[in-house]
Amino acid sequence: PAGFVGFCVRHSQECLVSSPHPSLIAFTAERRAEAEQVQLATNQTIQPRENPSHAWDYARDGAGDCNTYALTKRQALMARGWPADSLLLAAAYDELGEGHLVLIAHTSDGDFALDNRVDHVVEWSELPYRWISMQSQNSPARWVAVTEKRVLVADATAARKGP
């Protein structure tokens, strides 16, 4: 997504890391509780606000759009010791055909979404979205295409030309 490029310019440390052996977080009761707490706290703390420029960033003034929610949840879970390569941003179209971003936690029990439109952490396949792409576990700066709620092996960035 185009907004991700600007995020990487401002937060390069979060985009330049690569992981040859991606993590699969053990989804223990404790980890599930952490995810639920971050989900609830972030959804309650950030006030929804449309972002016409679609700039991606963390919550700075207590308001933001889906990008803000997803990035803030990712940051909060990483602060609790979750490995960055198990916390992936995923782009989708919602029921109205509008772009939407959620955080996906790649766990031993499956892939779970932390979405600002729902109260609890849910399996990503339960959401009514048409998934487009998701960050690669091997490199957060790369995005992979998603089809039928499965990640394709092909790297979506390989199709881009230019600098």
Coordinates of N, CA, C and O in Angstrom, one line a residue:
P1 N 0.8 -1.2 0.0 CA 0.0 0.0 0.0 C 0.9 1.3 0.0 O 1.9 1.3 0.7
A2 N 0.4 2.3 -0.7 CA 1.2 3.5 -0.9 C 1.5 4.2 0.5 O 2.6 4.7 0.7
G3 N 0.5 4.2 1.4 CA 0.7 4.9 2.7 C 1.8 4.2 3.5 O 2.5 4.8 4.3
F4 N 2.1 2.9 3.2 CA 3.1 2.2 4.0 C 4.5 2.8 3.7 O 5.4 2.8 4.5
V5 N 4.7 3.3 2.4 CA 6.0 3.8 2.1 C 6.3 5.0 2.9 O 7.4 5.1 3.5
G6 N 5.4 5.9 3.1 CA 5.6 7.0 4.0 C 5.9 6.6 5.5 O 6.7 7.2 6.1
F7 N 5.2 5.6 5.9 CA 5.4 5.1 7.3 C 6.8 4.6 7.4 O 7.5 4.8 8.4
C8 N 7.3 3.9 6.4 CA 8.7 3.3 6.4 C 9.7 4.4 6.4 O 10.8 4.3 7.0
V9 N 9.4 5.5 5.7 CA 10.3 6.7 5.7 C 10.5 7.2 7.1 O 11.6 7.5 7.6
R10 N 9.3 7.3 7.8 CA 9.4 7.9 9.2 C 9.8 6.9 10.2 O 10.3 7.2 11.3
H11 N 9.6 5.6 10.0 CA 9.9 4.5 11.0 C 10.7 3.4 10.3 O 10.3 2.2 10.3
S12 N 11.9 3.7 9.7 CA 12.6 2.8 8.9 C 13.0 1.5 9.7 O 13.1 0.4 9.2
Q13 N 13.2 1.6 11.0 CA 13.6 0.5 11.8 C 12.6 -0.6 11.8 O 12.9 -1.8 12.0
E14 N 11.3 -0.3 11.5 CA 10.3 -1.2 11.5 C 10.1 -1.9 10.1 O 9.3 -2.8 10.0
C15 N 10.8 -1.4 9.1 CA 10.6 -1.8 7.8 C 11.8 -2.5 7.2 O 11.7 -3.2 6.2
L16 N 12.9 -2.3 7.8 CA 14.2 -2.9 7.2 C 14.6 -4.2 7.8 O 15.6 -4.8 7.3
V17 N 13.9 -4.7 8.8 CA 14.3 -5.9 9.4 C 13.9 -7.1 8.6 O 12.8 -7.1 8.0
S18 N 14.7 -8.1 8.4 CA 14.3 -9.3 7.7 C 14.5 -10.5 8.6 O 15.4 -10.5 9.5
S19 N 13.7 -11.5 8.4 CA 13.8 -12.7 9.3 C 13.8 -13.9 8.4 O 12.8 -14.3 7.8
P20 N 15.0 -14.6 8.4 CA 15.0 -15.8 7.6 C 14.2 -17.0 8.1 O 13.8 -17.8 7.4
H21 N 13.9 -16.9 9.4 CA 13.1 -17.9 10.1 C 12.0 -17.3 10.9 O 12.2 -17.0 12.1
P22 N 10.9 -17.0 10.2 CA 9.8 -16.2 10.9 C 9.3 -16.9 12.1 O 9.3 -18.2 12.2
S23 N 8.8 -16.1 13.0 CA 8.3 -16.6 14.3 C 6.8 -17.1 14.1 O 6.1 -16.6 13.3
L24 N 6.4 -18.0 14.9 CA 5.1 -18.4 15.1 C 4.8 -18.3 16.6 O 5.3 -19.1 17.4
I25 N 4.1 -17.3 17.0 CA 3.9 -17.1 18.4 C 3.0 -18.1 19.0 O 1.9 -18.5 18.5
A26 N 3.4 -18.7 20.1 CA 2.5 -19.7 20.9 C 1.4 -18.9 21.4 O 1.5 -18.0 22.2
F27 N 0.2 -19.3 21.0 CA -1.0 -18.6 21.5 C -1.6 -19.2 22.8 O -2.6 -19.8 22.8
T28 N -0.8 -18.9 23.8 CA -1.2 -19.4 25.1 C -2.3 -18.6 25.7 O -2.7 -17.5 25.1
A29 N -2.9 -19.0 26.8 CA -4.0 -18.2 27.4 C -3.5 -16.8 27.7 O -4.2 -15.8 27.6
E30 N -2.2 -16.7 28.2 CA -1.6 -15.4 28.5 C -1.5 -14.5 27.3 O -1.8 -13.3 27.3
R31 N -1.0 -15.1 26.2 CA -0.9 -14.3 24.9 C -2.2 -13.9 24.4 O -2.4 -12.8 23.9
R32 N -3.2 -14.8 24.5 CA -4.5 -14.4 24.0 C -5.1 -13.3 24.9 O -5.7 -12.3 24.3
A33 N -4.9 -13.3 26.2 CA -5.4 -12.2 27.0 C -4.7 -10.9 26.7 O -5.3 -9.9 26.7
E34 N -3.4 -11.0 26.4 CA -2.6 -9.8 26.0 C -3.2 -9.2 24.7 O -3.5 -8.0 24.6
A35 N -3.5 -10.0 23.7 CA -4.1 -9.6 22.5 C -5.4 -9.0 22.7 O -5.7 -7.9 22.1
E36 N -6.3 -9.6 23.5 CA -7.6 -9.1 23.8 C -7.5 -7.7 24.5 O -8.3 -6.8 24.3
Q37 N -6.5 -7.6 25.5 CA -6.4 -6.4 26.2 C -6.0 -5.2 25.3 O -6.5 -4.1 25.4
V38 N -5.0 -5.5 24.4 CA -4.5 -4.5 23.5 C -5.7 -4.1 22.5 O -5.9 -2.9 22.2
Q39 N -6.4 -5.1 22.0 CA -7.5 -4.9 21.1 C -8.5 -3.9 21.8 O -8.9 -2.9 21.2
L40 N -9.0 -4.3 23.0 CA -10.0 -3.5 23.7 C -9.4 -2.1 24.1 O -10.1 -1.1 23.8
A41 N -8.3 -2.0 24.6 CA -7.7 -0.7 25.0 C -7.5 0.2 23.9 O -7.9 1.4 23.9
T42 N -7.0 -0.3 22.8 CA -6.8 0.6 21.6 C -8.1 1.0 21.0 O -8.2 2.2 20.6
N43 N -9.0 0.1 20.8 CA -10.3 0.4 20.3 C -11.1 1.5 21.1 O -11.8 2.3 20.6
Q44 N -10.8 1.4 22.4 CA -11.5 2.4 23.3 C -10.8 3.7 23.4 O -11.4 4.8 23.6
T45 N -9.5 3.7 23.2 CA -8.6 4.9 23.4 C -8.6 5.8 22.2 O -8.7 7.0 22.3
I46 N -8.5 5.2 21.0 CA -8.5 6.0 19.8 C -9.9 6.3 19.3 O -10.7 5.4 19.2
Q47 N -10.1 7.6 19.0 CA -11.4 8.0 18.5 C -11.3 7.9 16.9 O -10.4 8.4 16.3
P48 N -12.3 7.3 16.3 CA -12.3 7.2 14.9 C -12.3 8.5 14.2 O -13.1 9.4 14.6
R49 N -11.5 8.7 13.2 CA -11.4 9.9 12.4 C -11.0 9.5 11.0 O -10.0 8.8 10.8
E50 N -11.7 10.0 10.0 CA -11.3 9.8 8.6 C -10.0 10.5 8.4 O -9.7 11.6 8.9
N51 N -9.2 9.9 7.5 CA -7.9 10.4 7.2 C -7.8 10.5 5.7 O -7.4 9.6 5.0
P52 N -8.2 11.7 5.1 CA -8.3 11.8 3.7 C -6.9 11.6 3.0 O -6.9 11.2 1.9
S53 N -5.8 11.9 3.7 CA -4.5 11.6 3.0 C -4.1 10.2 3.2 O -3.1 9.8 2.6
H54 N -4.8 9.4 4.0 CA -4.4 8.0 4.2 C -3.0 7.8 4.7 O -2.4 6.8 4.4
A55 N -2.5 8.8 5.5 CA -1.2 8.8 6.1 C -1.2 7.7 7.1 O -2.1 7.5 7.9
W56 N -0.2 6.9 7.2 CA 0.0 5.8 8.1 C 0.9 6.3 9.3 O 2.0 6.8 9.0
D57 N 0.4 6.2 10.5 CA 1.2 6.6 11.6 C 0.5 6.1 12.9 O -0.6 5.7 12.9
Y58 N 1.2 6.2 14.0 CA 0.7 5.8 15.3 C -0.2 6.9 15.8 O -0.2 8.0 15.3
A59 N -1.0 6.5 16.8 CA -2.0 7.5 17.4 C -1.1 8.6 18.1 O -0.4 8.3 19.0
R60 N -1.3 9.8 17.7 CA -0.6 10.9 18.3 C -1.5 11.8 19.1 O -1.2 12.4 20.1
D61 N -2.7 12.0 18.6 CA -3.6 13.0 19.2 C -4.9 12.3 19.7 O -5.9 12.9 19.9
G62 N -4.9 10.9 19.8 CA -6.0 10.2 20.3 C -7.1 9.9 19.3 O -8.1 9.4 19.6
A63 N -6.8 10.2 18.0 CA -7.7 9.9 16.9 C -7.0 9.3 15.7 O -5.8 9.5 15.6
G64 N -7.7 8.6 14.9 CA -7.1 8.1 13.7 C -8.1 7.1 12.9 O -9.2 6.9 13.4
D65 N -7.6 6.6 11.8 CA -8.3 5.7 11.0 C -7.8 4.3 11.2 O -7.0 4.0 12.1
C66 N -8.3 3.4 10.4 CA -7.9 2.0 10.6 C -6.4 1.7 10.6 O -5.9 0.9 11.3
N67 N -5.7 2.5 9.8 CA -4.2 2.4 9.8 C -3.6 2.7 11.2 O -2.7 2.0 11.6
T68 N -4.1 3.7 11.8 CA -3.7 4.1 13.1 C -3.9 3.0 14.1 O -3.1 2.7 14.9
Y69 N -5.1 2.5 14.1 CA -5.5 1.4 15.0 C -4.5 0.2 14.8 O -4.0 -0.3 15.8
A70 N -4.3 -0.2 13.6 CA -3.5 -1.4 13.3 C -2.1 -1.2 13.7 O -1.5 -2.0 14.4
L71 N -1.5 0.0 13.4 CA -0.1 0.3 13.8 C 0.1 0.4 15.3 O 1.0 -0.1 15.8
T72 N -0.9 1.0 15.9 CA -0.8 1.2 17.4 C -0.9 -0.2 18.1 O -0.2 -0.4 19.1
K73 N -1.8 -1.0 17.6 CA -1.9 -2.4 18.2 C -0.6 -3.2 18.0 O -0.1 -3.9 18.9
R74 N 0.0 -3.1 16.8 CA 1.2 -3.8 16.6 C 2.3 -3.3 17.5 O 3.1 -4.0 18.1
Q75 N 2.4 -1.9 17.7 CA 3.4 -1.4 18.5 C 3.2 -1.8 20.0 O 4.2 -2.2 20.7
A76 N 2.0 -1.9 20.4 CA 1.7 -2.3 21.8 C 2.0 -3.7 22.1 O 2.6 -4.1 23.1
L77 N 1.8 -4.6 21.1 CA 2.1 -6.0 21.3 C 3.6 -6.2 21.2 O 4.2 -7.0 22.0
M78 N 4.3 -5.5 20.4 CA 5.8 -5.6 20.3 C 6.4 -5.2 21.6 O 7.3 -5.8 22.1
A79 N 5.8 -4.1 22.2 CA 6.3 -3.7 23.5 C 6.1 -4.7 24.6 O 6.8 -4.7 25.6
R80 N 5.2 -5.6 24.4 CA 4.9 -6.7 25.4 C 5.7 -8.0 25.0 O 5.5 -9.0 25.6
G81 N 6.6 -7.9 24.0 CA 7.5 -9.0 23.7 C 7.1 -9.8 22.5 O 7.7 -10.8 22.3
W82 N 6.0 -9.5 21.9 CA 5.6 -10.2 20.7 C 6.6 -10.0 19.6 O 7.0 -8.8 19.3
P83 N 7.0 -11.0 18.8 CA 8.0 -10.8 17.7 C 7.3 -10.1 16.6 O 6.2 -10.3 16.2
A84 N 8.0 -9.1 16.0 CA 7.5 -8.3 15.0 C 7.1 -9.1 13.8 O 6.1 -8.8 13.1
D85 N 7.8 -10.2 13.5 CA 7.4 -11.0 12.3 C 6.2 -11.9 12.5 O 5.8 -12.6 11.6
S86 N 5.6 -11.8 13.7 CA 4.4 -12.6 13.9 C 3.2 -11.6 13.9 O 2.0 -12.0 14.0
L87 N 3.5 -10.3 13.7 CA 2.4 -9.3 13.7 C 2.4 -8.6 12.3 O 3.3 -7.8 12.0
L88 N 1.5 -9.0 11.5 CA 1.5 -8.5 10.1 C 0.3 -7.6 9.8 O -0.8 -7.9 10.2
L89 N 0.6 -6.6 9.0 CA -0.5 -5.7 8.6 C -1.1 -6.3 7.3 O -0.4 -6.9 6.5
A90 N -2.4 -6.3 7.2 CA -3.2 -6.8 6.1 C -4.2 -5.8 5.5 O -4.9 -5.2 6.3
A91 N -4.2 -5.7 4.2 CA -5.1 -4.7 3.5 C -6.2 -5.5 2.9 O -6.1 -6.6 2.4
A92 N -7.4 -4.9 3.0 CA -8.6 -5.6 2.5 C -9.6 -4.5 2.0 O -9.4 -3.3 2.2
Y93 N -10.6 -5.0 1.3 CA -11.8 -4.2 1.0 C -12.9 -4.6 1.9 O -13.1 -5.8 2.1
D94 N -13.6 -3.6 2.6 CA -14.7 -4.0 3.5 C -16.0 -4.2 2.7 O -15.9 -4.3 1.4
E95 N -17.1 -4.4 3.4 CA -18.3 -4.7 2.8 C -18.8 -3.6 1.8 O -19.6 -3.9 0.9
L96 N -18.3 -2.4 1.9 CA -18.7 -1.3 1.1 C -17.7 -1.1 -0.1 O -17.8 -0.1 -0.8
G97 N -16.7 -1.9 -0.1 CA -15.7 -1.8 -1.1 C -14.6 -0.8 -0.8 O -13.8 -0.4 -1.7
E98 N -14.6 -0.3 0.4 CA -13.6 0.7 0.9 C -12.4 0.0 1.4 O -12.4 -1.1 2.0
G99 N -11.2 0.6 1.2 CA -10.0 0.0 1.8 C -10.0 0.0 3.3 O -10.5 0.9 3.9
H100 N -9.4 -1.0 3.8 CA -9.3 -1.2 5.3 C -8.0 -2.0 5.6 O -7.6 -2.8 4.9
L101 N -7.5 -1.6 6.8 CA -6.3 -2.2 7.3 C -6.5 -2.8 8.7 O -7.1 -2.2 9.5
V102 N -6.0 -4.1 8.9 CA -6.1 -4.7 10.2 C -4.7 -5.3 10.5 O -3.9 -5.5 9.6
L103 N -4.6 -5.6 11.8 CA -3.4 -6.3 12.2 C -3.7 -7.8 12.3 O -4.7 -8.2 12.9
I104 N -2.8 -8.6 11.8 CA -3.0 -10.1 11.9 C -1.9 -10.6 12.8 O -0.7 -10.4 12.5
A105 N -2.3 -11.4 13.8 CA -1.3 -12.1 14.6 C -1.2 -13.5 14.1 O -2.1 -14.3 14.1
H106 N 0.0 -13.8 13.7 CA 0.3 -15.2 13.2 C 0.7 -16.1 14.4 O 1.7 -15.9 15.0
T107 N -0.2 -17.0 14.8 CA 0.0 -17.8 16.0 C 0.0 -19.3 15.7 O -0.4 -19.7 14.7
S108 N 0.3 -20.0 16.8 CA 0.2 -21.5 16.7 C -1.2 -22.0 16.6 O -1.4 -23.1 16.1
D109 N -2.2 -21.2 16.9 CA -3.6 -21.5 16.7 C -4.3 -21.0 15.5 O -5.5 -21.1 15.3
G110 N -3.5 -20.3 14.6 CA -4.0 -19.8 13.4 C -3.7 -18.3 13.3 O -3.0 -17.7 14.2
D111 N -4.3 -17.6 12.3 CA -4.1 -16.2 12.2 C -5.3 -15.4 12.7 O -6.5 -15.7 12.3
F112 N -5.1 -14.5 13.6 CA -6.1 -13.8 14.3 C -6.0 -12.3 14.0 O -4.9 -11.7 13.9
A113 N -7.2 -11.7 13.7 CA -7.3 -10.3 13.4 C -7.6 -9.4 14.6 O -8.4 -9.8 15.4
L114 N -6.9 -8.3 14.7 CA -7.2 -7.3 15.7 C -7.7 -6.1 14.8 O -6.9 -5.4 14.2
D115 N -9.0 -6.0 14.8 CA -9.7 -5.0 13.9 C -10.4 -4.0 14.7 O -11.1 -4.3 15.7
N116 N -10.3 -2.8 14.3 CA -11.0 -1.7 15.1 C -12.5 -1.8 14.9 O -13.2 -1.1 15.6
R117 N -13.0 -2.6 14.0 CA -14.5 -2.7 13.8 C -15.1 -3.8 14.6 O -16.4 -3.9 14.5
V118 N -14.4 -4.5 15.3 CA -14.9 -5.6 16.2 C -14.4 -5.5 17.6 O -13.3 -4.9 17.8
D119 N -15.1 -6.0 18.6 CA -14.7 -5.9 20.0 C -13.6 -6.8 20.4 O -12.7 -6.5 21.2
H120 N -13.6 -8.0 19.8 CA -12.6 -9.1 20.2 C -11.7 -9.5 19.1 O -12.0 -9.2 17.9
V121 N -10.6 -10.2 19.5 CA -9.7 -10.8 18.5 C -10.5 -11.9 17.9 O -11.1 -12.7 18.6
V122 N -10.5 -12.0 16.5 CA -11.2 -13.1 15.8 C -10.3 -13.7 14.8 O -9.3 -13.0 14.3
E123 N -10.6 -14.9 14.4 CA -9.9 -15.5 13.2 C -10.2 -14.6 12.0 O -11.3 -14.2 11.8
W124 N -9.1 -14.4 11.3 CA -9.3 -13.4 10.1 C -10.3 -13.9 9.1 O -10.9 -13.1 8.4
S125 N -10.4 -15.2 9.0 CA -11.4 -15.8 8.0 C -12.8 -15.5 8.4 O -13.7 -15.6 7.6
E126 N -13.1 -15.1 9.7 CA -14.4 -14.7 10.1 C -14.9 -13.3 9.7 O -16.1 -13.0 9.7
L127 N -13.9 -12.5 9.3 CA -14.3 -11.1 8.9 C -14.8 -11.1 7.5 O -14.4 -11.9 6.6
P128 N -15.8 -10.2 7.2 CA -16.4 -10.2 5.9 C -15.7 -9.4 4.8 O -16.3 -8.7 4.0
Y129 N -14.4 -9.4 4.8 CA -13.6 -8.6 3.9 C -13.1 -9.4 2.7 O -13.0 -10.6 2.8
R130 N -12.7 -8.7 1.7 CA -12.0 -9.3 0.6 C -10.6 -8.9 0.7 O -10.2 -7.7 0.6
W131 N -9.8 -9.9 1.1 CA -8.4 -9.6 1.4 C -7.6 -9.3 0.1 O -7.8 -10.0 -0.9
I132 N -6.7 -8.4 0.2 CA -5.8 -8.0 -0.9 C -4.4 -8.4 -0.8 O -3.9 -9.1 -1.6
S133 N -3.8 -7.9 0.3 CA -2.4 -8.2 0.5 C -2.0 -8.2 2.0 O -2.8 -7.6 2.8
M134 N -0.9 -8.7 2.3 CA -0.4 -8.8 3.7 C 1.1 -8.7 3.7 O 1.8 -9.1 2.8
Q135 N 1.6 -8.2 4.8 CA 3.1 -8.1 4.9 C 3.7 -9.5 4.9 O 3.1 -10.4 5.4
S136 N 4.9 -9.6 4.3 CA 5.6 -10.9 4.3 C 6.2 -11.1 5.7 O 6.7 -10.1 6.3
Q137 N 6.1 -12.3 6.2 CA 6.8 -12.6 7.5 C 8.3 -12.5 7.4 O 9.0 -12.2 8.4
N138 N 8.8 -12.7 6.2 CA 10.3 -12.6 6.0 C 10.8 -11.2 6.0 O 12.0 -11.0 6.3
S139 N 10.0 -10.3 5.5 CA 10.5 -8.9 5.4 C 9.2 -8.0 5.5 O 8.4 -8.0 4.6
P140 N 9.1 -7.1 6.5 CA 7.9 -6.3 6.6 C 7.8 -5.3 5.5 O 6.7 -4.8 5.3
A141 N 8.8 -5.0 4.8 CA 8.7 -4.0 3.7 C 8.1 -4.7 2.4 O 7.8 -4.0 1.5
R142 N 8.0 -6.0 2.4 CA 7.4 -6.7 1.3 C 6.0 -7.1 1.6 O 5.7 -7.5 2.8
W143 N 5.2 -7.1 0.6 CA 3.8 -7.4 0.8 C 3.5 -8.6 -0.2 O 4.0 -8.6 -1.3
V144 N 2.7 -9.5 0.3 CA 2.3 -10.7 -0.6 C 0.8 -10.6 -0.9 O 0.0 -10.1 -0.1
A145 N 0.4 -11.1 -2.0 CA -1.0 -11.1 -2.4 C -1.7 -12.2 -1.6 O -1.2 -13.2 -1.2
V146 N -3.0 -11.9 -1.4 CA -3.9 -12.9 -0.7 C -5.0 -13.2 -1.5 O -5.6 -12.3 -2.2
T147 N -5.4 -14.5 -1.6 CA -6.6 -14.9 -2.3 C -7.3 -15.9 -1.5 O -6.7 -16.8 -0.9
E148 N -8.6 -15.8 -1.5 CA -9.5 -16.8 -0.8 C -9.0 -17.0 0.6 O -8.9 -18.1 1.1
K149 N -8.6 -15.9 1.3 CA -8.1 -16.0 2.7 C -6.9 -16.9 2.9 O -6.7 -17.4 3.9
R150 N -6.1 -17.0 1.8 CA -4.8 -17.7 1.9 C -3.7 -16.8 1.3 O -4.0 -16.1 0.3
V151 N -2.6 -16.8 1.9 CA -1.5 -16.0 1.4 C -0.8 -16.8 0.2 O -0.5 -18.0 0.3
L152 N -0.6 -16.1 -0.9 CA 0.0 -16.7 -2.0 C 1.5 -16.6 -1.8 O 2.1 -15.8 -1.1
V153 N 2.2 -17.5 -2.4 CA 3.7 -17.6 -2.3 C 4.4 -16.5 -3.0 O 5.4 -15.9 -2.5
A154 N 3.8 -16.0 -4.1 CA 4.4 -14.9 -4.9 C 4.5 -13.6 -4.1 O 3.6 -13.3 -3.4
D155 N 5.6 -12.9 -4.3 CA 5.8 -11.7 -3.6 C 5.1 -10.6 -4.4 O 5.5 -10.4 -5.6
A156 N 4.2 -9.8 -3.8 CA 3.5 -8.7 -4.6 C 4.5 -7.6 -5.0 O 4.2 -7.0 -6.0
T157 N 5.6 -7.4 -4.3 CA 6.5 -6.3 -4.7 C 7.3 -6.6 -5.9 O 7.8 -5.8 -6.5
A158 N 7.3 -7.9 -6.3 CA 8.1 -8.3 -7.5 C 7.5 -7.7 -8.7 O 8.2 -7.5 -9.7
A159 N 6.2 -7.4 -8.7 CA 5.5 -6.9 -9.9 C 5.8 -5.4 -10.1 O 5.6 -4.9 -11.2
R160 N 6.3 -4.7 -9.1 CA 6.5 -3.3 -9.2 C 7.8 -3.0 -10.0 O 8.8 -3.7 -9.8
K161 N 7.8 -2.0 -10.8 CA 8.9 -1.6 -11.5 C 9.3 -0.2 -11.0 O 8.5 0.5 -10.5
G162 N 10.6 0.1 -11.2 CA 11.0 1.5 -10.9 C 12.0 1.5 -9.7 O 12.4 0.4 -9.2
P163 N 12.4 2.6 -9.2 CA 13.4 2.7 -8.2 C 12.9 2.2 -6.8 O 11.8 2.1 -6.5

